[in-house]
PDB file of C-alpha atoms and ligand atoms in Angstrom:
ATOM      1  CA  UNK A 234       0.000   0.000   0.000  1.00 79.00           C
ATOM      2  CA  UNK A 235       1.570   3.335  -1.087  1.00 86.00           C
ATOM      3  CA  UNK A 236       1.012   6.694   0.628  1.00 89.00           C
ATOM      4  CA  UNK A 237      -1.235   7.598  -2.295  1.00 93.00           C
ATOM      5  CA  UNK A 238      -3.419   4.490  -1.787  1.00 93.00           C
ATOM      6  CA  UNK A 239      -3.697   5.361   1.860  1.00 94.00           C
ATOM      7  CA  UNK A 240      -4.731   8.966   1.161  1.00 95.00           C
ATOM      8  CA  UNK A 241      -7.297   7.878  -1.433  1.00 97.00           C
ATOM      9  CA  UNK A 242      -8.811   5.372   1.017  1.00 96.00           C
ATOM     10  CA  UNK A 243      -9.405   8.200   3.527  1.00 96.00           C
ATOM     11  CA  UNK A 244     -10.787  10.460   0.789  1.00 97.00           C
ATOM     12  CA  UNK A 245     -13.311   7.759  -0.184  1.00 97.00           C
ATOM     13  CA  UNK A 246     -14.506   7.440   3.416  1.00 97.00           C
ATOM     14  CA  UNK A 247     -15.050  11.197   3.770  1.00 96.00           C
ATOM     15  CA  UNK A 248     -16.745  11.226   0.378  1.00 96.00           C
ATOM     16  CA  UNK A 249     -19.259   8.574   1.447  1.00 96.00           C
ATOM     17  CA  UNK A 250     -20.375  10.900   4.258  1.00 95.00           C
ATOM     18  CA  UNK A 251     -20.891  13.843   1.930  1.00 95.00           C
ATOM     19  CA  UNK A 252     -22.736  11.684  -0.608  1.00 95.00           C
ATOM     20  CA  UNK A 253     -25.155  10.632   2.119  1.00 95.00           C
ATOM     21  CA  UNK A 254     -25.843  14.313   2.895  1.00 95.00           C
ATOM     22  CA  UNK A 255     -26.115  15.624  -0.668  1.00 95.00           C
ATOM     23  CA  UNK A 256     -27.278  13.049  -3.215  1.00 94.00           C
ATOM     24  CA  UNK A 257     -25.898  13.196  -6.749  1.00 92.00           C
ATOM     25  CA  UNK A 258     -29.226  14.396  -8.156  1.00 93.00           C
ATOM     26  CA  UNK A 259     -29.227  17.370  -5.815  1.00 94.00           C
ATOM     27  CA  UNK A 260     -25.657  18.193  -6.739  1.00 94.00           C
ATOM     28  CA  UNK A 261     -26.586  18.132 -10.426  1.00 93.00           C
ATOM     29  CA  UNK A 262     -29.516  20.465  -9.722  1.00 94.00           C
ATOM     30  CA  UNK A 263     -27.156  22.942  -7.998  1.00 93.00           C
ATOM     31  CA  UNK A 264     -25.017  23.187 -11.142  1.00 95.00           C
ATOM     32  CA  UNK A 265     -27.708  25.309 -12.730  1.00 92.00           C
ATOM     33  CA  UNK A 266     -27.114  28.071 -10.180  1.00 93.00           C
ATOM     34  CA  UNK A 267     -23.350  28.335 -10.654  1.00 96.00           C
ATOM     35  CA  UNK A 268     -21.684  30.914 -12.941  1.00 96.00           C
ATOM     36  CA  UNK A 269     -19.935  29.328 -15.959  1.00 98.00           C
ATOM     37  CA  UNK A 270     -16.359  28.151 -15.390  1.00 98.00           C
ATOM     38  CA  UNK A 271     -13.606  30.694 -16.079  1.00 98.00           C
ATOM     39  CA  UNK A 272     -10.943  29.856 -18.672  1.00 98.00           C
ATOM     40  CA  UNK A 273      -7.491  29.890 -17.039  1.00 98.00           C
ATOM     41  CA  UNK A 274      -5.494  28.984 -20.158  1.00 98.00           C
ATOM     42  CA  UNK A 275      -4.688  32.526 -21.366  1.00 98.00           C
ATOM     43  CA  UNK A 276      -2.760  33.004 -18.116  1.00 98.00           C
ATOM     44  CA  UNK A 277      -0.323  30.296 -19.185  1.00 98.00           C
ATOM     45  CA  UNK A 278       0.352  31.545 -22.691  1.00 97.00           C
ATOM     46  CA  UNK A 279       2.572  34.451 -21.613  1.00 90.00           C
ATOM     47  CA  UNK A 280       3.972  36.969 -21.448  1.00 94.00           C
ATOM     48  CA  UNK A 281       5.453  35.810 -18.185  1.00 97.00           C
ATOM     49  CA  UNK A 282       4.744  32.665 -16.208  1.00 98.00           C
ATOM     50  CA  UNK A 283       1.359  31.337 -15.085  1.00 98.00           C
ATOM     51  CA  UNK A 284       1.486  30.985 -11.320  1.00 98.00           C
ATOM     52  CA  UNK A 285      -0.969  28.633  -9.625  1.00 99.00           C
ATOM     53  CA  UNK A 286      -0.800  29.802  -6.028  1.00 98.00           C
ATOM     54  CA  UNK A 287      -1.947  27.260  -3.471  1.00 98.00           C
ATOM     55  CA  UNK A 288      -3.863  27.562  -0.210  1.00 98.00           C
ATOM     56  CA  UNK A 289      -2.209  24.745   1.774  1.00 98.00           C
ATOM     57  CA  UNK A 290      -2.154  24.280   5.547  1.00 98.00           C
ATOM     58  CA  UNK A 291      -0.242  21.043   5.886  1.00 97.00           C
ATOM     59  CA  UNK A 292       0.904  18.019   3.937  1.00 95.00           C
ATOM     60  CA  UNK A 293       1.799  14.396   4.650  1.00 92.00           C
ATOM     61  CA  UNK A 294       5.430  15.059   3.754  1.00 91.00           C
ATOM     62  CA  UNK A 295       5.993  18.367   5.566  1.00 94.00           C
ATOM     63  CA  UNK A 296       3.408  18.299   8.356  1.00 95.00           C
ATOM     64  CA  UNK A 297       2.151  21.699   9.514  1.00 97.00           C
ATOM     65  CA  UNK A 298       2.959  24.569   7.129  1.00 97.00           C
ATOM     66  CA  UNK A 299       0.703  27.475   8.101  1.00 97.00           C
ATOM     67  CA  UNK A 300      -2.545  27.935  10.053  1.00 96.00           C
ATOM     68  CA  UNK A 301      -4.248  30.069   7.382  1.00 97.00           C
ATOM     69  CA  UNK A 302      -7.170  31.110   9.600  1.00 96.00           C
ATOM     70  CA  UNK A 303      -8.428  33.301   6.747  1.00 97.00           C
ATOM     71  CA  UNK A 304      -8.030  31.542   3.369  1.00 98.00           C
ATOM     72  CA  UNK A 305      -9.942  34.372   1.691  1.00 98.00           C
ATOM     73  CA  UNK A 306      -7.357  36.963   2.756  1.00 98.00           C
ATOM     74  CA  UNK A 307      -4.540  34.748   1.423  1.00 98.00           C
ATOM     75  CA  UNK A 308      -6.382  34.194  -1.861  1.00 98.00           C
ATOM     76  CA  UNK A 309      -6.878  37.945  -2.209  1.00 98.00           C
ATOM     77  CA  UNK A 310      -3.115  38.392  -1.838  1.00 98.00           C
ATOM     78  CA  UNK A 311      -2.550  35.794  -4.548  1.00 98.00           C
ATOM     79  CA  UNK A 312      -5.039  37.578  -6.803  1.00 98.00           C
ATOM     80  CA  UNK A 313      -3.348  40.931  -6.130  1.00 98.00           C
ATOM     81  CA  UNK A 314      -0.012  39.382  -7.130  1.00 98.00           C
ATOM     82  CA  UNK A 315      -1.446  38.310 -10.478  1.00 98.00           C
ATOM     83  CA  UNK A 316      -1.883  34.554  -9.983  1.00 98.00           C
ATOM     84  CA  UNK A 317      -3.093  32.792 -13.162  1.00 98.00           C
ATOM     85  CA  UNK A 318      -5.132  30.497 -10.912  1.00 98.00           C
ATOM     86  CA  UNK A 319      -5.560  29.785  -7.224  1.00 98.00           C
ATOM     87  CA  UNK A 320      -5.382  26.209  -5.971  1.00 98.00           C
ATOM     88  CA  UNK A 321      -7.456  25.421  -2.915  1.00 98.00           C
ATOM     89  CA  UNK A 322      -6.650  22.113  -1.258  1.00 98.00           C
ATOM     90  CA  UNK A 323      -9.938  20.584  -0.205  1.00 98.00           C
ATOM     91  CA  UNK A 324      -8.600  17.284   1.169  1.00 97.00           C
ATOM     92  CA  UNK A 325      -9.307  17.267   4.883  1.00 95.00           C
ATOM     93  CA  UNK A 326      -7.391  14.509   6.645  1.00 95.00           C
ATOM     94  CA  UNK A 327      -3.858  15.056   5.375  1.00 95.00           C
ATOM     95  CA  UNK A 328      -3.919  18.610   4.054  1.00 97.00           C
ATOM     96  CA  UNK A 329      -6.324  20.326   6.461  1.00 96.00           C
ATOM     97  CA  UNK A 330      -8.489  21.756   3.682  1.00 97.00           C
ATOM     98  CA  UNK A 331     -12.214  21.718   2.969  1.00 96.00           C
ATOM     99  CA  UNK A 332     -14.742  22.461   0.280  1.00 96.00           C
ATOM    100  CA  UNK A 333     -15.836  25.308   2.548  1.00 97.00           C
ATOM    101  CA  UNK A 334     -12.466  26.986   1.903  1.00 98.00           C
ATOM    102  CA  UNK A 335     -13.110  26.763  -1.834  1.00 98.00           C
ATOM    103  CA  UNK A 336     -16.637  28.176  -1.558  1.00 97.00           C
ATOM    104  CA  UNK A 337     -15.390  31.077   0.579  1.00 98.00           C
ATOM    105  CA  UNK A 338     -12.540  31.897  -1.817  1.00 98.00           C
ATOM    106  CA  UNK A 339     -14.900  31.656  -4.807  1.00 98.00           C
ATOM    107  CA  UNK A 340     -17.158  34.307  -3.303  1.00 97.00           C
ATOM    108  CA  UNK A 341     -14.195  36.669  -2.892  1.00 98.00           C
ATOM    109  CA  UNK A 342     -11.987  36.437  -6.024  1.00 98.00           C
ATOM    110  CA  UNK A 343     -12.489  36.380  -9.800  1.00 98.00           C
ATOM    111  CA  UNK A 344      -9.313  34.415 -10.519  1.00 98.00           C
ATOM    112  CA  UNK A 345      -9.805  30.860 -11.881  1.00 98.00           C
ATOM    113  CA  UNK A 346      -9.921  28.325  -9.027  1.00 98.00           C
ATOM    114  CA  UNK A 347      -8.491  24.828  -8.957  1.00 98.00           C
ATOM    115  CA  UNK A 348     -10.038  22.231  -6.697  1.00 98.00           C
ATOM    116  CA  UNK A 349      -6.954  20.413  -5.431  1.00 98.00           C
ATOM    117  CA  UNK A 350      -7.926  17.016  -4.122  1.00 98.00           C
ATOM    118  CA  UNK A 351      -7.666  13.338  -4.850  1.00 98.00           C
ATOM    119  CA  UNK A 352     -10.519  13.171  -7.335  1.00 98.00           C
ATOM    120  CA  UNK A 353     -11.466   9.573  -8.094  1.00 98.00           C
ATOM    121  CA  UNK A 354     -15.247   9.700  -8.694  1.00 97.00           C
ATOM    122  CA  UNK A 355     -17.754  11.580 -10.848  1.00 97.00           C
ATOM    123  CA  UNK A 356     -19.339  12.917  -7.674  1.00 97.00           C
ATOM    124  CA  UNK A 357     -16.179  14.850  -6.754  1.00 98.00           C
ATOM    125  CA  UNK A 358     -16.017  16.484 -10.188  1.00 98.00           C
ATOM    126  CA  UNK A 359     -19.636  17.647  -9.923  1.00 98.00           C
ATOM    127  CA  UNK A 360     -18.997  18.760  -6.366  1.00 97.00           C
ATOM    128  CA  UNK A 361     -16.031  20.840  -7.533  1.00 98.00           C
ATOM    129  CA  UNK A 362     -18.089  22.632 -10.180  1.00 98.00           C
ATOM    130  CA  UNK A 363     -21.034  23.132  -7.817  1.00 97.00           C
ATOM    131  CA  UNK A 364     -18.627  24.745  -5.321  1.00 97.00           C
ATOM    132  CA  UNK A 365     -17.486  27.155  -8.048  1.00 98.00           C
ATOM    133  CA  UNK A 366     -14.204  25.540  -9.131  1.00 98.00           C
ATOM    134  CA  UNK A 367     -13.039  26.273 -12.694  1.00 98.00           C
ATOM    135  CA  UNK A 368     -10.323  23.629 -12.804  1.00 98.00           C
ATOM    136  CA  UNK A 369      -9.985  20.170 -11.411  1.00 98.00           C
ATOM    137  CA  UNK A 370      -6.845  18.134 -10.764  1.00 98.00           C
ATOM    138  CA  UNK A 371      -6.693  14.560 -12.029  1.00 98.00           C
ATOM    139  CA  UNK A 372      -3.739  12.563 -10.700  1.00 98.00           C
ATOM    140  CA  UNK A 373      -2.883   9.873 -13.239  1.00 98.00           C
ATOM    141  CA  UNK A 374      -1.200   7.706 -10.572  1.00 96.00           C
ATOM    142  CA  UNK A 375      -4.504   7.494  -8.676  1.00 97.00           C
ATOM    143  CA  UNK A 376      -6.681   6.479 -11.646  1.00 98.00           C
ATOM    144  CA  UNK A 377      -7.002   3.607 -14.092  1.00 98.00           C
ATOM    145  CA  UNK A 378      -7.366   4.585 -17.756  1.00 98.00           C
ATOM    146  CA  UNK A 379     -11.152   4.224 -18.081  1.00 98.00           C
ATOM    147  CA  UNK A 380     -11.694   6.328 -14.944  1.00 98.00           C
ATOM    148  CA  UNK A 381      -9.127   8.938 -16.013  1.00 98.00           C
ATOM    149  CA  UNK A 382     -10.870   9.356 -19.370  1.00 98.00           C
ATOM    150  CA  UNK A 383     -14.372   9.390 -17.877  1.00 98.00           C
ATOM    151  CA  UNK A 384     -13.543  12.012 -15.222  1.00 98.00           C
ATOM    152  CA  UNK A 385     -11.641  14.107 -17.771  1.00 98.00           C
ATOM    153  CA  UNK A 386     -14.545  14.102 -20.201  1.00 98.00           C
ATOM    154  CA  UNK A 387     -17.057  14.865 -17.443  1.00 98.00           C
ATOM    155  CA  UNK A 388     -15.048  17.880 -16.271  1.00 98.00           C
ATOM    156  CA  UNK A 389     -14.688  19.156 -19.837  1.00 98.00           C
ATOM    157  CA  UNK A 390     -18.432  18.689 -20.454  1.00 98.00           C
ATOM    158  CA  UNK A 391     -19.018  20.904 -17.408  1.00 98.00           C
ATOM    159  CA  UNK A 392     -16.833  23.576 -19.028  1.00 98.00           C
ATOM    160  CA  UNK A 393     -13.937  23.050 -16.658  1.00 98.00           C
ATOM    161  CA  UNK A 394     -10.230  22.925 -17.421  1.00 98.00           C
ATOM    162  CA  UNK A 395      -8.354  19.816 -16.334  1.00 98.00           C
ATOM    163  CA  UNK A 396      -4.879  19.842 -14.818  1.00 98.00           C
ATOM    164  CA  UNK A 397      -3.596  16.326 -15.468  1.00 98.00           C
ATOM    165  CA  UNK A 398      -0.787  15.396 -13.093  1.00 98.00           C
ATOM    166  CA  UNK A 399       2.023  12.971 -13.862  1.00 98.00           C
ATOM    167  CA  UNK A 400       5.286  12.016 -12.219  1.00 96.00           C
ATOM    168  CA  UNK A 401       6.896   9.502 -14.555  1.00 96.00           C
ATOM    169  CA  UNK A 402       7.233   8.475 -18.214  1.00 97.00           C
ATOM    170  CA  UNK A 403       4.483   5.842 -18.184  1.00 98.00           C
ATOM    171  CA  UNK A 404       1.989   8.292 -16.674  1.00 98.00           C
ATOM    172  CA  UNK A 405       2.953  10.954 -19.214  1.00 98.00           C
ATOM    173  CA  UNK A 406       2.240   8.502 -22.009  1.00 98.00           C
ATOM    174  CA  UNK A 407      -1.198   7.755 -20.494  1.00 98.00           C
ATOM    175  CA  UNK A 408      -1.912  11.471 -20.106  1.00 98.00           C
ATOM    176  CA  UNK A 409      -0.935  12.107 -23.735  1.00 97.00           C
ATOM    177  CA  UNK A 410      -3.907  10.003 -24.865  1.00 97.00           C
ATOM    178  CA  UNK A 411      -6.232  12.720 -23.493  1.00 98.00           C
ATOM    179  CA  UNK A 412      -7.062  15.999 -25.205  1.00 97.00           C
ATOM    180  CA  UNK A 413      -4.589  17.701 -22.867  1.00 97.00           C
ATOM    181  CA  UNK A 414      -4.891  21.329 -21.851  1.00 96.00           C
ATOM    182  CA  UNK A 415      -2.631  21.635 -18.806  1.00 98.00           C
ATOM    183  CA  UNK A 416      -0.108  18.930 -17.959  1.00 98.00           C
ATOM    184  CA  UNK A 417       1.287  19.153 -14.437  1.00 98.00           C
ATOM    185  CA  UNK A 418       4.595  17.480 -13.732  1.00 98.00           C
ATOM    186  CA  UNK A 419       4.838  16.823 -10.020  1.00 98.00           C
ATOM    187  CA  UNK A 420       8.406  16.684  -8.757  1.00 97.00           C
ATOM    188  CA  UNK A 421       7.039  14.977  -5.646  1.00 94.00           C
ATOM    189  CA  UNK A 422       6.408  11.300  -6.191  1.00 87.00           C
ATOM    190  CA  UNK A 423       3.064  10.758  -4.465  1.00 82.00           C
ATOM    191  CA  UNK A 424       3.924   7.115  -3.904  1.00 78.00           C
ATOM    192  CA  UNK A 425       7.090   7.808  -1.915  1.00 83.00           C
ATOM    193  CA  UNK A 426       6.716  11.572  -1.159  1.00 86.00           C
ATOM    194  CA  UNK A 427      10.256  12.236  -2.383  1.00 89.00           C
ATOM    195  CA  UNK A 428      10.972  15.359  -4.472  1.00 93.00           C
ATOM    196  CA  UNK A 429      13.108  14.968  -7.593  1.00 95.00           C
ATOM    197  CA  UNK A 430      13.997  18.308  -9.147  1.00 94.00           C
ATOM    198  CA  UNK A 431      14.988  16.674 -12.449  1.00 97.00           C
ATOM    199  CA  UNK A 432      11.537  15.140 -13.119  1.00 98.00           C
ATOM    200  CA  UNK A 433      10.207  18.111 -15.108  1.00 98.00           C
ATOM    201  CA  UNK A 434      13.196  18.210 -17.451  1.00 98.00           C
ATOM    202  CA  UNK A 435      12.867  14.479 -18.064  1.00 98.00           C
ATOM    203  CA  UNK A 436       9.132  14.461 -18.814  1.00 98.00           C
ATOM    204  CA  UNK A 437       8.606  17.804 -20.594  1.00 98.00           C
ATOM    205  CA  UNK A 438      10.006  16.521 -23.930  1.00 97.00           C
ATOM    206  CA  UNK A 439       7.455  13.663 -23.839  1.00 97.00           C
ATOM    207  CA  UNK A 440       4.444  15.995 -23.625  1.00 97.00           C
ATOM    208  CA  UNK A 441       2.292  16.351 -26.734  1.00 96.00           C
ATOM    209  CA  UNK A 442       2.645  19.622 -28.645  1.00 93.00           C
ATOM    210  CA  UNK A 443      -0.060  22.051 -27.626  1.00 92.00           C
ATOM    211  CA  UNK A 444      -0.222  21.031 -23.960  1.00 97.00           C
ATOM    212  CA  UNK A 445       0.675  23.813 -21.563  1.00 98.00           C
ATOM    213  CA  UNK A 446       3.166  22.559 -18.975  1.00 98.00           C
ATOM    214  CA  UNK A 447       3.091  23.254 -15.253  1.00 98.00           C
ATOM    215  CA  UNK A 448       5.977  22.411 -12.920  1.00 98.00           C
ATOM    216  CA  UNK A 449       4.695  21.397  -9.494  1.00 98.00           C
ATOM    217  CA  UNK A 450       6.146  21.096  -5.985  1.00 97.00           C
ATOM    218  CA  UNK A 451       9.310  22.141  -4.225  1.00 96.00           C
ATOM    219  CA  UNK A 452       9.536  25.550  -5.917  1.00 98.00           C
ATOM    220  CA  UNK A 453      11.430  27.833  -3.542  1.00 97.00           C
ATOM    221  CA  UNK A 454      11.511  31.094  -5.484  1.00 97.00           C
ATOM    222  CA  UNK A 455      12.220  32.927  -8.704  1.00 98.00           C
ATOM    223  CA  UNK A 456      15.406  30.969  -9.440  1.00 98.00           C
ATOM    224  CA  UNK A 457      13.462  27.706  -9.563  1.00 98.00           C
ATOM    225  CA  UNK A 458      10.807  29.314 -11.768  1.00 98.00           C
ATOM    226  CA  UNK A 459      13.529  30.501 -14.146  1.00 98.00           C
ATOM    227  CA  UNK A 460      15.021  27.015 -14.287  1.00 98.00           C
ATOM    228  CA  UNK A 461      11.637  25.424 -15.052  1.00 98.00           C
ATOM    229  CA  UNK A 462      10.629  27.983 -17.675  1.00 98.00           C
ATOM    230  CA  UNK A 463      14.046  27.395 -19.245  1.00 97.00           C
ATOM    231  CA  UNK A 464      13.065  23.727 -19.469  1.00 97.00           C
ATOM    232  CA  UNK A 465       9.762  24.578 -21.148  1.00 97.00           C
ATOM    233  CA  UNK A 466       7.316  25.267 -18.299  1.00 98.00           C
ATOM    234  CA  UNK A 467       4.436  27.663 -19.018  1.00 98.00           C
ATOM    235  CA  UNK A 468       3.410  27.710 -15.396  1.00 98.00           C
ATOM    236  CA  UNK A 469       4.294  26.679 -11.866  1.00 98.00           C
ATOM    237  CA  UNK A 470       2.250  25.428  -8.926  1.00 98.00           C
ATOM    238  CA  UNK A 471       3.517  26.729  -5.603  1.00 98.00           C
ATOM    239  CA  UNK A 472       2.274  26.063  -2.082  1.00 98.00           C
ATOM    240  CA  UNK A 473       4.742  25.923   0.794  1.00 97.00           C
ATOM    241  CA  UNK A 474       6.936  28.842  -0.295  1.00 98.00           C
ATOM    242  CA  UNK A 475       3.923  31.143  -0.582  1.00 98.00           C
ATOM    243  CA  UNK A 476       2.120  30.139   2.621  1.00 98.00           C
ATOM    244  CA  UNK A 477       5.294  30.379   4.711  1.00 97.00           C
ATOM    245  CA  UNK A 478       6.800  33.527   3.167  1.00 95.00           C
ATOM    246  CA  UNK A 479       5.704  36.886   4.544  1.00 93.00           C
ATOM    247  CA  UNK A 480       4.658  38.503   1.261  1.00 98.00           C
ATOM    248  CA  UNK A 481       2.451  36.203  -0.834  1.00 98.00           C
ATOM    249  CA  UNK A 482       1.404  38.926  -3.287  1.00 98.00           C
ATOM    250  CA  UNK A 483       4.988  40.045  -3.886  1.00 98.00           C
ATOM    251  CA  UNK A 484       6.226  36.482  -4.270  1.00 98.00           C
ATOM    252  CA  UNK A 485       3.517  35.629  -6.819  1.00 98.00           C
ATOM    253  CA  UNK A 486       4.224  38.860  -8.706  1.00 98.00           C
ATOM    254  CA  UNK A 487       7.959  38.103  -8.933  1.00 98.00           C
ATOM    255  CA  UNK A 488       7.364  34.535 -10.142  1.00 98.00           C
ATOM    256  CA  UNK A 489       4.722  35.625 -12.669  1.00 98.00           C
ATOM    257  CA  UNK A 490       7.185  38.168 -14.095  1.00 98.00           C
ATOM    258  CA  UNK A 491       9.676  35.459 -15.096  1.00 98.00           C
ATOM    259  CA  UNK A 492       9.870  35.505 -18.870  1.00 93.00           C
ATOM    260  CA  UNK A 493       8.511  39.020 -19.367  1.00 89.00           C
ATOM    261  CA  UNK A 494      11.976  40.520 -19.408  1.00 73.00           C
ATOM    262  CA  UNK A 495      10.841  42.914 -16.658  1.00 65.00           C
ATOM    263  CA  UNK A 496      13.485  43.806 -14.093  1.00 50.00           C
ATOM    264  CA  UNK A 497      12.735  42.508 -10.616  1.00 48.00           C
TER     265      UNK A 497
HETATM  266  O1  IGP B  12       4.002  23.025  -1.377  1.00 81.38           O
HETATM  267  P1  IGP B  12       4.740  22.827  -2.672  1.00 81.38           P
HETATM  268  O2  IGP B  12       5.977  21.988  -2.518  1.00 81.38           O
HETATM  269  O3  IGP B  12       4.990  24.136  -3.367  1.00 81.38           O
HETATM  270  O4  IGP B  12       3.773  21.969  -3.633  1.00 81.38           O
HETATM  271  C1  IGP B  12       2.568  22.482  -4.148  1.00 81.38           C
HETATM  272  C2  IGP B  12       1.827  21.403  -4.957  1.00 81.38           C
HETATM  273  O5  IGP B  12       2.629  21.025  -6.035  1.00 81.38           O
HETATM  274  C3  IGP B  12       1.502  20.196  -4.088  1.00 81.38           C
HETATM  275  O6  IGP B  12       0.692  20.642  -3.043  1.00 81.38           O
HETATM  276  C4  IGP B  12       0.801  19.094  -4.859  1.00 81.38           C
HETATM  277  C5  IGP B  12       1.008  18.725  -6.144  1.00 81.38           C
HETATM  278  N1  IGP B  12       0.220  17.714  -6.491  1.00 81.38           N
HETATM  279  C6  IGP B  12      -0.553  17.392  -5.453  1.00 81.38           C
HETATM  280  C7  IGP B  12      -1.556  16.424  -5.341  1.00 81.38           C
HETATM  281  C8  IGP B  12      -2.207  16.344  -4.153  1.00 81.38           C
HETATM  282  C9  IGP B  12      -1.858  17.148  -3.076  1.00 81.38           C
HETATM  283  C10 IGP B  12      -0.881  18.119  -3.182  1.00 81.38           C
HETATM  284  C11 IGP B  12      -0.211  18.236  -4.366  1.00 81.38           C
END
């Protein structure tokens, strides 16, 4: 049993509770009241770098990162810094997030929002959209091919953008069979929790032309963003560095400026 299997098992238990409270039919009915999903892709086509700034309290690998008593205030800082999208972790047990965080942030910012969770069922995709998410993360390592394709197509039918996450060659090949929009290369192997800074450079050349590439995890600042954009990244996904640093807006702004030629 890998760490990922263990996390997904907990996610499925929590999901069963929510499904008992809000049946699928009710969730579908709520979709009619939600504003259409925003398109985040222009934010990754330059000039500059698309920064996905993450609201993240803790993680299995690092433990406690930041209390974040007011996720809305943090998200507003990310928006002020020019984030291309804001990632809200909604996984409860290991990351200390909730769908409530996403709903609160949605009400406060106009930036595209990513529901960051271990999405393994149709219900979670509908739940994401009903909560106001514009993007959903699909982790290839957590899904078999039929499920990956079904969840991808469901999200796209709902007007959402999919961030498809891979961490090795075989997963990249599986992801390439989708109509890819955003391909996230996670330097952290979710099976072992180790970070490998060379993963992006290895996998980027295997991505299909037309996919926008996002480097994920372990990004400590502008120097890392410069390295990844040099290797072909259109965007970066950053959590820890932003939630622990004292100036989230300034940090996002500096990372987003990489590639514009603007002096920092
Ligand atoms: O805090 P970091 O090292 O900047 O990482 C952010 C993000 O990449 C990470 O939270 C992440 C990437 N993929 C995930 C999948 C599930 C949970 C979390 C993640």
